[in-house]
Amino acid sequence: MKIYNTMSKTKEEFVPLEEGKVKMYVCGPTVYNYIHIGNARPMIVFDTVRRYFEYKGYNVNYVSNFTDVDDKIIKKAIEEGVTADEISRRYIEECKKDMEGMNVKPATKNPLATEEICGMVDMIQTLIDKGYAYEKNGTVYYRTRKFKDYGKLSHKNLDDLQSGGRALLVTGEDEKEDPLDFVLWKPKKEGEPAWQSPWSEGRPGWHIECSEMSKKYLGEQIDIHAGGEDLIFPHHENEIAQSEAANGKEFARYWMHNGFLNIDNRKMSKSLGNFFTVREIGEKYDLQVLRFFMLSAHYRSPLNFSAELMEAAKNGLERIITAADNLKFLMESAGTEAITEEEMQKYEASARFAAGFEKAMDDDFNTADAIAAVFEYVKFINTNTGTDNSKEYLEKLYSRLAELTDVLGIIIDRKEEMLDADIEALIEERQAARKEKNFARADAIREELLEKGIILEDTREGVKWKRA
Ligand code: AMP
Ligand code: ZN
């Protein structure tokens, strides 16, 4: 299995630190709003990487943080007149709903930066003790030039950075020993969330969060560290400088970065305002379509978002699900049970599609080619099944299809949509239960509907409902 490592700029054979195990850290979103579909790309891509490792029999420890203390969160909190904590908690919940809709598996652990401050303070202290950091007026800086390997991930040269850095110097930063130094701890400004530390009441810099959380939940050395390519510099470069200086060993074996999701060939981002939230896309499409669209390109290639490509993804997905539906239909009415000799041969021959799928995924997770293998398999299913097939043969074909699509996080078991009439009947029953003060039943109905994706809203004009 080969993985493109940003560090070496080559595809390398994957060798885990510990046999049968993968320790993986993926930088998560800053939670100050609904996530946009650019943020969704690393979530979908690295969830697929995880799923493929699991398919290959690895035990994956998958850690992905939420950055819940940040200038943007504070700004939003001030705008709304609420606490920063309220903003981050709200958007973590919303983000988790989006992830569920995109069938992103829950991480083994989602650490929150604000719950890990103690460990960050300890790590900063270690860096000071080792001479890699220094304090000035309550701020702690990392002494970048002291870390000899600085620039090894982003392939940047310190002197080029130095000339760029000078131009970027902002007020208050002239207390740094060197313009290349970056912040590990900063004192609070009025009204900002803050924690005690030996240097000032304040908060950690962004980079130290990931160094600490990765160490705490995965250990000093991990197999894979991942995120979008905008994180290579400075975020991941700084993480390496912090972790390797503090722990005295190589931080991550493989560095994986996804390309940008673009719109009109420009990076989709909140600051440019050219984004769609996952929520907005979910109103028009099943989020499975979004997932399928994301995986239709190689994760390192830029991907341009367009309505045409989403329609193509929708049609492609429909083709796979229709084949699964047909198999299920045939399975229900299959006459004979046991597989015949001829069917067995056909089934065995169809293993070539799974082999093609694996070959693509083994080559740096080439999901585009893996999907092509699934389409070939679908074609095989469509031309090699009928009413005279045995149940066992059909089931075998179905399980293989389900197994491959599950690696991609695509669910082929079509969700049965509730009919409007059934929903309305349940709402009526709930109204009757309320009249009789049977609130337990009324609540149970609301829950039952919610599970099926139906949201109830009690308004002055009566009960309204919508599909989630
Ligand atoms: P942020 O909330 O900006 O820190 O981003 C969270 C994750 O989303 C990071 O891994 C980013 O690299 C990634 N990301 C943000 N915008 C895009 C985009 N347009 N395309 C791909 N990845 C993105
Ligand atoms: Zn990070």
Tab-separated table of C-alpha atoms and ligand atoms in Angstrom:
chain	number	residue	atom	x	y	z
A	1	MET	CA	0.000	0.000	0.000
A	2	LYS	CA	1.465	3.296	-1.093
A	3	ILE	CA	0.889	6.737	0.395
A	4	TYR	CA	2.086	10.030	-1.017
A	5	ASN	CA	4.072	11.681	1.742
A	6	THR	CA	4.228	15.480	1.526
A	7	MET	CA	7.493	15.296	3.474
A	8	SER	CA	9.382	13.243	0.848
A	9	LYS	CA	7.197	14.323	-2.090
A	10	THR	CA	7.023	10.677	-3.167
A	11	LYS	CA	4.719	7.730	-2.809
A	12	GLU	CA	6.061	5.528	-0.034
A	13	GLU	CA	5.153	2.007	1.037
A	14	PHE	CA	3.028	2.176	4.186
A	15	VAL	CA	4.739	0.532	7.148
A	16	PRO	CA	2.870	1.023	10.443
A	17	LEU	CA	4.759	1.891	13.619
A	18	GLU	CA	2.980	-0.975	15.310
A	19	GLU	CA	1.833	-4.020	13.383
A	20	GLY	CA	-1.864	-4.023	12.534
A	21	LYS	CA	-2.431	-0.547	13.933
A	22	VAL	CA	-2.752	2.926	12.459
A	23	LYS	CA	-2.495	6.078	14.541
A	24	MET	CA	-3.939	8.959	12.634
A	25	TYR	CA	-4.515	12.642	13.474
A	26	VAL	CA	-6.604	14.891	11.241
A	27	CYS	CA	-6.768	18.638	11.893
A	28	GLY	CA	-10.395	19.525	12.424
A	29	PRO	CA	-12.397	22.692	11.826
A	30	THR	CA	-12.553	25.924	13.756
A	31	VAL	CA	-16.121	25.985	14.975
A	32	TYR	CA	-17.653	29.430	14.549
A	33	ASN	CA	-20.226	28.684	11.888
A	34	TYR	CA	-21.696	25.852	9.839
A	35	ILE	CA	-18.952	23.992	7.979
A	36	HIS	CA	-18.696	24.602	4.246
A	37	ILE	CA	-18.154	21.890	1.679
A	38	GLY	CA	-14.446	22.790	1.448
A	39	ASN	CA	-14.103	21.793	5.109
A	40	ALA	CA	-16.059	18.653	4.273
A	41	ARG	CA	-13.422	17.493	1.795
A	42	PRO	CA	-10.763	16.440	4.365
A	43	MET	CA	-13.504	14.901	6.508
A	44	ILE	CA	-14.729	12.704	3.671
A	45	VAL	CA	-11.301	11.949	2.216
A	46	PHE	CA	-9.624	10.928	5.476
A	47	ASP	CA	-12.682	9.021	6.658
A	48	THR	CA	-12.322	7.003	3.444
A	49	VAL	CA	-8.612	6.467	4.162
A	50	ARG	CA	-9.587	5.203	7.601
A	51	ARG	CA	-12.278	2.934	6.182
A	52	TYR	CA	-9.823	1.410	3.716
A	53	PHE	CA	-7.310	0.682	6.483
A	54	GLU	CA	-10.108	-0.990	8.411
A	55	TYR	CA	-11.125	-2.995	5.332
A	56	LYS	CA	-7.507	-4.185	5.175
A	57	GLY	CA	-7.781	-5.362	8.782
A	58	TYR	CA	-6.006	-2.528	10.585
A	59	ASN	CA	-7.193	-1.183	13.882
A	60	VAL	CA	-7.381	2.581	13.364
A	61	ASN	CA	-7.103	5.080	16.175
A	62	TYR	CA	-8.538	8.210	14.538
A	63	VAL	CA	-8.243	11.499	16.377
A	64	SER	CA	-9.593	14.773	15.038
A	65	ASN	CA	-9.861	17.962	17.050
A	66	PHE	CA	-12.263	20.849	17.163
A	67	THR	CA	-10.538	24.217	17.478
A	68	ASP	CA	-12.916	25.847	19.940
A	69	VAL	CA	-10.870	28.876	20.967
A	70	ASP	CA	-9.961	31.323	18.228
A	71	ASP	CA	-10.313	34.973	17.207
A	72	LYS	CA	-13.151	34.151	14.806
A	73	ILE	CA	-15.151	32.394	17.530
A	74	ILE	CA	-14.649	35.332	19.886
A	75	LYS	CA	-15.718	37.783	17.169
A	76	LYS	CA	-18.886	35.810	16.474
A	77	ALA	CA	-19.663	35.595	20.210
A	78	ILE	CA	-19.349	39.377	20.544
A	79	GLU	CA	-21.610	39.888	17.508
A	80	GLU	CA	-24.296	37.673	19.031
A	81	GLY	CA	-23.768	38.830	22.620
A	82	VAL	CA	-23.189	35.296	23.886
A	83	THR	CA	-20.153	33.448	25.254
A	84	ALA	CA	-17.480	31.944	22.998
A	85	ASP	CA	-18.274	28.634	24.615
A	86	GLU	CA	-21.879	28.824	23.479
A	87	ILE	CA	-20.795	29.495	19.883
A	88	SER	CA	-18.310	26.629	19.751
A	89	ARG	CA	-20.657	24.135	21.410
A	90	ARG	CA	-23.447	25.041	19.024
A	91	TYR	CA	-21.315	24.589	15.914
A	92	ILE	CA	-19.663	21.403	17.146
A	93	GLU	CA	-23.142	19.904	17.447
A	94	GLU	CA	-24.092	21.158	13.984
A	95	CYS	CA	-20.835	19.880	12.520
A	96	LYS	CA	-21.460	16.447	13.998
A	97	LYS	CA	-24.894	16.379	12.361
A	98	ASP	CA	-23.311	17.224	8.993
A	99	MET	CA	-20.701	14.520	9.462
A	100	GLU	CA	-23.385	11.981	10.217
A	101	GLY	CA	-25.242	13.004	7.070
A	102	MET	CA	-22.057	12.508	5.049
A	103	ASN	CA	-21.614	9.114	6.740
A	104	VAL	CA	-18.301	10.151	8.297
A	105	LYS	CA	-17.571	7.697	11.096
A	106	PRO	CA	-17.270	9.233	14.549
A	107	ALA	CA	-13.613	9.674	15.461
A	108	THR	CA	-12.134	7.532	18.203
A	109	LYS	CA	-11.719	10.870	19.965
A	110	ASN	CA	-12.641	14.485	19.149
A	111	PRO	CA	-10.576	16.490	21.622
A	112	LEU	CA	-11.546	20.100	22.272
A	113	ALA	CA	-8.702	22.590	22.553
A	114	THR	CA	-10.294	24.285	25.586
A	115	GLU	CA	-10.269	21.014	27.525
A	116	GLU	CA	-6.570	20.396	26.949
A	117	ILE	CA	-5.007	23.675	28.070
A	118	CYS	CA	-3.074	22.071	30.960
A	119	GLY	CA	-1.206	19.742	28.627
A	120	MET	CA	-0.426	22.644	26.293
A	121	VAL	CA	1.002	24.681	29.169
A	122	ASP	CA	3.203	21.695	30.089
A	123	MET	CA	4.425	21.301	26.519
A	124	ILE	CA	5.224	25.015	26.254
A	125	GLN	CA	7.140	24.780	29.542
A	126	THR	CA	9.155	21.848	28.167
A	127	LEU	CA	10.008	23.932	25.092
A	128	ILE	CA	11.148	26.825	27.309
A	129	ASP	CA	13.226	24.443	29.453
A	130	LYS	CA	14.890	23.025	26.374
A	131	GLY	CA	15.688	26.476	25.003
A	132	TYR	CA	13.202	26.287	22.109
A	133	ALA	CA	10.914	28.980	23.479
A	134	TYR	CA	11.085	32.234	25.413
A	135	GLU	CA	8.710	34.602	27.138
A	136	LYS	CA	8.371	38.358	26.543
A	137	ASN	CA	5.762	40.420	28.387
A	138	GLY	CA	3.442	37.478	28.944
A	139	THR	CA	3.723	36.127	25.394
A	140	VAL	CA	5.664	32.940	24.682
A	141	TYR	CA	7.365	32.550	21.299
A	142	TYR	CA	8.931	29.562	19.586
A	143	ARG	CA	12.578	30.129	18.637
A	144	THR	CA	12.230	28.946	15.039
A	145	ARG	CA	15.896	29.055	14.006
A	146	LYS	CA	16.847	26.819	16.890
A	147	PHE	CA	14.961	23.925	15.254
A	148	LYS	CA	17.408	22.813	12.603
A	149	ASP	CA	14.863	20.956	10.453
A	150	TYR	CA	12.473	23.901	10.165
A	151	GLY	CA	11.001	23.963	6.664
A	152	LYS	CA	11.417	20.258	5.956
A	153	LEU	CA	7.718	19.610	5.333
A	154	SER	CA	6.879	22.677	3.279
A	155	HIS	CA	10.311	22.602	1.599
A	156	LYS	CA	10.873	26.205	2.478
A	157	ASN	CA	14.161	27.852	3.085
A	158	LEU	CA	14.563	29.853	6.292
A	159	ASP	CA	16.279	32.777	4.602
A	160	ASP	CA	13.506	33.167	2.017
A	161	LEU	CA	11.017	33.080	4.847
A	162	GLN	CA	13.021	35.670	6.724
A	163	SER	CA	12.771	38.246	3.942
A	164	GLY	CA	9.030	37.588	3.525
A	165	GLY	CA	8.525	37.676	7.288
A	166	ARG	CA	10.007	41.132	7.776
A	167	ALA	CA	7.501	42.680	5.440
A	168	LEU	CA	4.717	40.986	7.384
A	169	LEU	CA	5.821	42.239	10.780
A	170	VAL	CA	2.877	43.703	12.673
A	171	THR	CA	2.797	46.028	15.666
A	172	GLY	CA	3.592	44.428	18.974
A	173	GLU	CA	5.584	41.700	17.271
A	174	ASP	CA	8.861	43.629	17.334
A	175	GLU	CA	9.525	42.150	20.753
A	176	LYS	CA	10.293	38.853	19.047
A	177	GLU	CA	13.936	37.830	18.867
A	178	ASP	CA	13.437	36.942	15.224
A	179	PRO	CA	10.542	37.676	12.837
A	180	LEU	CA	10.335	33.930	12.114
A	181	ASP	CA	9.361	33.134	15.698
A	182	PHE	CA	5.735	32.216	16.244
A	183	VAL	CA	3.371	32.413	19.210
A	184	LEU	CA	2.845	29.551	21.652
A	185	TRP	CA	0.948	31.502	24.300
A	186	LYS	CA	-0.625	34.960	24.229
A	187	PRO	CA	-2.026	37.147	27.013
A	188	LYS	CA	-5.740	37.820	26.929
A	189	LYS	CA	-7.367	40.975	25.733
A	190	GLU	CA	-10.349	42.383	27.592
A	191	GLY	CA	-13.391	40.107	27.395
A	192	GLU	CA	-11.566	37.139	25.878
A	193	PRO	CA	-11.665	33.620	27.311
A	194	ALA	CA	-8.463	33.000	29.258
A	195	TRP	CA	-6.627	30.433	31.362
A	196	GLN	CA	-3.940	30.695	34.007
A	197	SER	CA	-0.339	29.994	33.036
A	198	PRO	CA	3.115	30.770	34.452
A	199	TRP	CA	3.488	33.567	31.856
A	200	SER	CA	0.140	35.381	31.797
A	201	GLU	CA	-3.564	34.833	31.928
A	202	GLY	CA	-4.228	34.038	28.309
A	203	ARG	CA	-4.665	31.343	25.703
A	204	PRO	CA	-2.575	29.022	23.555
A	205	GLY	CA	-1.551	29.609	19.955
A	206	TRP	CA	-3.294	27.465	17.363
A	207	HIS	CA	-0.339	25.229	16.449
A	208	ILE	CA	0.416	23.995	19.960
A	209	GLU	CA	-3.134	22.627	20.253
A	210	CYS	CA	-2.577	19.901	17.698
A	211	SER	CA	0.921	18.999	18.952
A	212	GLU	CA	-0.477	18.452	22.419
A	213	MET	CA	-3.723	16.688	21.509
A	214	SER	CA	-1.960	14.358	19.110
A	215	LYS	CA	0.562	13.439	21.815
A	216	LYS	CA	-2.059	12.968	24.477
A	217	TYR	CA	-4.363	10.719	22.487
A	218	LEU	CA	-1.967	8.945	20.127
A	219	GLY	CA	1.487	9.171	21.695
A	220	GLU	CA	4.681	10.995	20.781
A	221	GLN	CA	4.930	9.310	17.397
A	222	ILE	CA	2.074	8.707	15.017
A	223	ASP	CA	1.640	7.073	11.624
A	224	ILE	CA	-0.339	9.674	9.717
A	225	HIS	CA	-0.973	13.361	10.191
A	226	ALA	CA	-3.433	14.876	7.771
A	227	GLY	CA	-5.358	17.965	6.722
A	228	GLY	CA	-5.981	20.312	3.824
A	229	GLU	CA	-2.964	21.528	1.849
A	230	ASP	CA	-3.322	25.047	3.256
A	231	LEU	CA	-2.201	23.579	6.567
A	232	ILE	CA	1.247	22.484	5.313
A	233	PHE	CA	2.636	25.913	6.083
A	234	PRO	CA	2.779	27.249	8.679
A	235	HIS	CA	0.481	25.008	10.750
A	236	HIS	CA	2.022	21.591	10.184
A	237	GLU	CA	5.549	22.943	9.854
A	238	ASN	CA	5.116	24.547	13.278
A	239	GLU	CA	3.562	21.422	14.753
A	240	ILE	CA	6.643	19.473	13.684
A	241	ALA	CA	8.971	22.084	15.211
A	242	GLN	CA	7.065	21.970	18.520
A	243	SER	CA	6.520	18.210	18.775
A	244	GLU	CA	9.958	17.108	17.629
A	245	ALA	CA	11.751	19.645	19.838
A	246	ALA	CA	9.629	18.716	22.875
A	247	ASN	CA	9.568	14.939	22.396
A	248	GLY	CA	12.960	14.401	20.786
A	249	LYS	CA	11.640	12.079	18.083
A	250	GLU	CA	10.084	12.098	14.635
A	251	PHE	CA	6.474	13.274	14.961
A	252	ALA	CA	4.553	11.656	12.103
A	253	ARG	CA	5.698	9.038	9.567
A	254	TYR	CA	3.388	10.155	6.742
A	255	TRP	CA	1.966	13.602	6.029
A	256	MET	CA	-1.155	13.561	3.868
A	257	HIS	CA	-2.806	16.667	2.414
A	258	ASN	CA	-5.954	17.001	0.373
A	259	GLY	CA	-6.217	19.472	-2.497
A	260	PHE	CA	-8.662	22.341	-2.444
A	261	LEU	CA	-12.284	22.251	-3.243
A	262	ASN	CA	-12.648	25.188	-5.600
A	263	ILE	CA	-15.454	27.173	-7.031
A	264	ASP	CA	-14.781	28.886	-10.371
A	265	ASN	CA	-11.219	27.685	-9.854
A	266	ARG	CA	-10.727	29.611	-6.605
A	267	LYS	CA	-10.432	28.023	-3.181
A	268	MET	CA	-13.767	27.856	-1.435
A	269	SER	CA	-13.391	29.743	1.836
A	270	LYS	CA	-15.350	31.692	4.380
A	271	SER	CA	-13.143	34.743	3.975
A	272	LEU	CA	-13.747	34.939	0.204
A	273	GLY	CA	-17.452	34.396	0.765
A	274	ASN	CA	-17.629	31.943	-2.153
A	275	PHE	CA	-18.888	28.968	-0.196
A	276	PHE	CA	-21.813	26.637	0.225
A	277	THR	CA	-22.417	25.096	3.613
A	278	VAL	CA	-22.963	21.365	3.885
A	279	ARG	CA	-26.382	22.277	5.249
A	280	GLU	CA	-27.290	24.171	2.072
A	281	ILE	CA	-26.188	21.301	-0.150
A	282	GLY	CA	-28.172	18.921	2.079
A	283	GLU	CA	-31.351	20.805	1.212
A	284	LYS	CA	-30.902	20.009	-2.483
A	285	TYR	CA	-29.178	16.645	-2.400
A	286	ASP	CA	-28.791	13.612	-0.250
A	287	LEU	CA	-25.359	14.165	1.362
A	288	GLN	CA	-24.327	10.787	-0.024
A	289	VAL	CA	-24.205	12.566	-3.379
A	290	LEU	CA	-21.798	15.140	-1.967
A	291	ARG	CA	-19.628	12.354	-0.620
A	292	PHE	CA	-19.662	10.511	-3.937
A	293	PHE	CA	-18.792	13.745	-5.762
A	294	MET	CA	-15.799	14.358	-3.459
A	295	LEU	CA	-14.465	10.860	-4.033
A	296	SER	CA	-14.839	11.068	-7.804
A	297	ALA	CA	-11.508	12.952	-7.925
A	298	HIS	CA	-8.137	12.006	-6.478
A	299	TYR	CA	-7.816	13.572	-3.041
A	300	ARG	CA	-4.636	15.467	-3.949
A	301	SER	CA	-6.132	17.059	-7.095
A	302	PRO	CA	-8.014	20.303	-6.983
A	303	LEU	CA	-11.726	19.707	-7.407
A	304	ASN	CA	-14.045	22.274	-8.903
A	305	PHE	CA	-17.551	22.326	-7.493
A	306	SER	CA	-20.329	22.641	-10.043
A	307	ALA	CA	-23.985	21.728	-10.444
A	308	GLU	CA	-23.115	19.566	-13.477
A	309	LEU	CA	-20.611	17.491	-11.517
A	310	MET	CA	-23.086	17.089	-8.661
A	311	GLU	CA	-25.708	15.892	-11.153
A	312	ALA	CA	-23.184	13.444	-12.616
A	313	ALA	CA	-22.411	12.190	-9.099
A	314	LYS	CA	-26.119	11.828	-8.393
A	315	ASN	CA	-26.641	9.769	-11.545
A	316	GLY	CA	-23.584	7.610	-10.875
A	317	LEU	CA	-24.705	6.899	-7.346
A	318	GLU	CA	-28.206	6.095	-8.572
A	319	ARG	CA	-26.760	3.501	-10.966
A	320	ILE	CA	-25.039	1.701	-8.091
A	321	ILE	CA	-28.053	1.860	-5.799
A	322	THR	CA	-30.392	0.643	-8.558
A	323	ALA	CA	-28.165	-2.404	-9.101
A	324	ALA	CA	-28.343	-3.063	-5.345
A	325	ASP	CA	-32.139	-2.650	-5.391
A	326	ASN	CA	-32.455	-5.097	-8.271
A	327	LEU	CA	-30.317	-7.645	-6.446
A	328	LYS	CA	-32.483	-7.304	-3.346
A	329	PHE	CA	-35.621	-7.738	-5.427
A	330	LEU	CA	-34.220	-10.883	-7.059
A	331	MET	CA	-33.042	-12.211	-3.697
A	332	GLU	CA	-36.561	-11.966	-2.299
A	333	SER	CA	-38.087	-14.049	-5.064
A	334	ALA	CA	-35.176	-16.398	-5.818
A	335	GLY	CA	-36.463	-19.933	-6.251
A	336	THR	CA	-33.499	-22.090	-5.347
A	337	GLU	CA	-31.294	-21.591	-2.352
A	338	ALA	CA	-27.882	-23.106	-3.042
A	339	ILE	CA	-25.361	-21.700	-5.491
A	340	THR	CA	-24.710	-23.733	-8.669
A	341	GLU	CA	-21.322	-24.667	-10.096
A	342	GLU	CA	-21.718	-22.221	-12.946
A	343	GLU	CA	-22.742	-19.402	-10.600
A	344	MET	CA	-19.767	-20.128	-8.375
A	345	GLN	CA	-17.456	-19.734	-11.343
A	346	LYS	CA	-19.072	-16.436	-12.256
A	347	TYR	CA	-18.845	-15.195	-8.698
A	348	GLU	CA	-15.181	-16.124	-8.512
A	349	ALA	CA	-14.509	-14.420	-11.826
A	350	SER	CA	-16.088	-11.243	-10.472
A	351	ALA	CA	-13.376	-11.086	-7.791
A	352	ARG	CA	-11.355	-9.217	-10.407
A	353	PHE	CA	-13.456	-6.114	-9.762
A	354	ALA	CA	-12.627	-6.189	-6.041
A	355	ALA	CA	-8.983	-6.696	-6.991
A	356	GLY	CA	-9.183	-3.670	-9.307
A	357	PHE	CA	-10.744	-1.664	-6.507
A	358	GLU	CA	-7.971	-2.607	-4.091
A	359	LYS	CA	-5.253	-1.918	-6.630
A	360	ALA	CA	-6.595	1.610	-7.045
A	361	MET	CA	-6.908	2.191	-3.308
A	362	ASP	CA	-3.449	0.724	-2.665
A	363	ASP	CA	-2.067	3.361	-5.001
A	364	ASP	CA	-2.356	6.358	-2.669
A	365	PHE	CA	-6.129	5.991	-2.254
A	366	ASN	CA	-7.097	6.555	-5.858
A	367	THR	CA	-10.829	6.701	-5.226
A	368	ALA	CA	-11.561	7.822	-8.800
A	369	ASP	CA	-10.219	4.525	-10.160
A	370	ALA	CA	-11.775	2.593	-7.292
A	371	ILE	CA	-15.178	4.026	-8.269
A	372	ALA	CA	-14.516	3.019	-11.885
A	373	ALA	CA	-13.970	-0.565	-10.640
A	374	VAL	CA	-17.298	-0.393	-8.762
A	375	PHE	CA	-19.045	0.725	-11.966
A	376	GLU	CA	-17.553	-2.212	-13.855
A	377	TYR	CA	-18.777	-4.514	-11.140
A	378	VAL	CA	-22.248	-2.961	-11.366
A	379	LYS	CA	-22.230	-3.640	-15.109
A	380	PHE	CA	-21.271	-7.242	-14.398
A	381	ILE	CA	-24.121	-7.559	-11.876
A	382	ASN	CA	-26.629	-6.084	-14.296
A	383	THR	CA	-25.679	-8.498	-17.075
A	384	ASN	CA	-25.160	-11.626	-14.975
A	385	THR	CA	-28.224	-11.819	-12.771
A	386	GLY	CA	-31.851	-12.760	-13.357
A	387	THR	CA	-34.917	-14.470	-11.938
A	388	ASP	CA	-33.414	-17.954	-12.332
A	389	ASN	CA	-30.381	-17.294	-10.118
A	390	SER	CA	-29.971	-18.873	-6.708
A	391	LYS	CA	-30.378	-16.796	-3.585
A	392	GLU	CA	-26.843	-17.604	-2.427
A	393	TYR	CA	-25.272	-16.342	-5.659
A	394	LEU	CA	-27.237	-13.098	-5.509
A	395	GLU	CA	-26.397	-12.606	-1.854
A	396	LYS	CA	-22.717	-13.097	-2.513
A	397	LEU	CA	-22.765	-10.509	-5.260
A	398	TYR	CA	-24.664	-8.132	-2.997
A	399	SER	CA	-22.256	-8.526	-0.062
A	400	ARG	CA	-19.299	-7.766	-2.249
A	401	LEU	CA	-20.974	-4.631	-3.577
A	402	ALA	CA	-21.870	-3.546	-0.034
A	403	GLU	CA	-18.336	-4.207	1.168
A	404	LEU	CA	-16.701	-2.110	-1.550
A	405	THR	CA	-19.154	0.764	-1.313
A	406	ASP	CA	-18.792	0.738	2.460
A	407	VAL	CA	-15.093	1.562	2.039
A	408	LEU	CA	-16.229	4.652	0.159
A	409	GLY	CA	-18.773	5.341	2.905
A	410	ILE	CA	-21.644	4.920	0.470
A	411	ILE	CA	-24.769	3.225	1.793
A	412	ILE	CA	-26.517	1.144	-0.859
A	413	ASP	CA	-29.460	0.160	1.298
A	414	ARG	CA	-31.928	2.737	0.024
A	415	LYS	CA	-33.575	4.632	2.850
A	416	GLU	CA	-37.290	4.073	2.793
A	417	GLU	CA	-38.797	7.554	2.654
A	418	MET	CA	-41.809	8.008	4.884
A	419	LEU	CA	-44.920	8.884	2.954
A	420	ASP	CA	-46.541	12.253	3.687
A	421	ALA	CA	-49.805	10.521	4.651
A	422	ASP	CA	-48.028	8.346	7.254
A	423	ILE	CA	-46.332	11.388	8.741
A	424	GLU	CA	-49.599	13.258	8.974
A	425	ALA	CA	-51.360	10.310	10.605
A	426	LEU	CA	-48.661	10.198	13.290
A	427	ILE	CA	-48.942	13.936	13.850
A	428	GLU	CA	-52.680	13.577	14.372
A	429	GLU	CA	-52.108	10.781	16.836
A	430	ARG	CA	-49.617	13.011	18.676
A	431	GLN	CA	-52.170	15.841	18.891
A	432	ALA	CA	-54.741	13.446	20.307
A	433	ALA	CA	-52.209	12.129	22.849
A	434	ARG	CA	-51.452	15.688	23.951
A	435	LYS	CA	-55.145	16.453	24.411
A	436	GLU	CA	-55.384	13.443	26.703
A	437	LYS	CA	-52.270	14.714	28.498
A	438	ASN	CA	-50.437	11.561	27.446
A	439	PHE	CA	-47.173	13.464	26.981
A	440	ALA	CA	-45.044	10.332	27.054
A	441	ARG	CA	-46.773	9.070	23.902
A	442	ALA	CA	-46.636	12.501	22.292
A	443	ASP	CA	-42.887	12.703	22.915
A	444	ALA	CA	-42.358	9.168	21.680
A	445	ILE	CA	-44.033	10.084	18.382
A	446	ARG	CA	-41.861	13.173	18.004
A	447	GLU	CA	-38.776	10.996	18.611
A	448	GLU	CA	-39.940	8.326	16.181
A	449	LEU	CA	-40.432	10.937	13.466
A	450	LEU	CA	-37.075	12.537	14.214
A	451	GLU	CA	-35.347	9.204	13.788
A	452	LYS	CA	-36.866	9.014	10.324
A	453	GLY	CA	-35.614	12.500	9.545
A	454	ILE	CA	-38.890	14.350	10.111
A	455	ILE	CA	-38.702	17.493	12.194
A	456	LEU	CA	-41.812	18.841	13.915
A	457	GLU	CA	-42.368	22.455	14.711
A	458	ASP	CA	-45.176	23.606	16.961
A	459	THR	CA	-46.404	26.955	15.690
A	460	ARG	CA	-49.395	29.140	16.411
A	461	GLU	CA	-51.009	27.929	13.209
A	462	GLY	CA	-50.591	24.317	14.278
A	463	VAL	CA	-47.950	21.641	13.800
A	464	LYS	CA	-45.638	22.014	10.827
A	465	TRP	CA	-43.190	19.384	9.663
A	466	LYS	CA	-40.191	19.201	7.380
A	467	ARG	CA	-37.673	16.612	6.248
A	468	ALA	CA	-34.206	17.024	7.786
B	1	AMP	P1	-10.437	25.520	8.997
B	1	AMP	O1	-11.737	25.476	9.734
B	1	AMP	O2	-10.305	26.653	8.036
B	1	AMP	O3	-9.255	25.391	9.934
B	1	AMP	O4	-10.393	24.224	8.054
B	1	AMP	C1	-10.645	22.914	8.482
B	1	AMP	C2	-10.108	21.938	7.454
B	1	AMP	O5	-10.712	22.162	6.176
B	1	AMP	C3	-8.587	22.063	7.201
B	1	AMP	O6	-8.042	20.762	7.033
B	1	AMP	C4	-8.519	22.863	5.909
B	1	AMP	O7	-7.330	22.604	5.226
B	1	AMP	C5	-9.718	22.313	5.164
B	1	AMP	N1	-10.223	23.204	4.106
B	1	AMP	C6	-10.680	24.474	4.258
B	1	AMP	N2	-11.094	24.996	3.058
B	1	AMP	C7	-10.890	23.995	2.132
B	1	AMP	C8	-11.138	23.902	0.714
B	1	AMP	N3	-11.682	24.888	0.006
B	1	AMP	N4	-10.819	22.738	0.108
B	1	AMP	C9	-10.291	21.711	0.808
B	1	AMP	N5	-10.039	21.745	2.126
B	1	AMP	C10	-10.335	22.871	2.799
B	2	ZN	ZN	-3.806	20.982	13.438
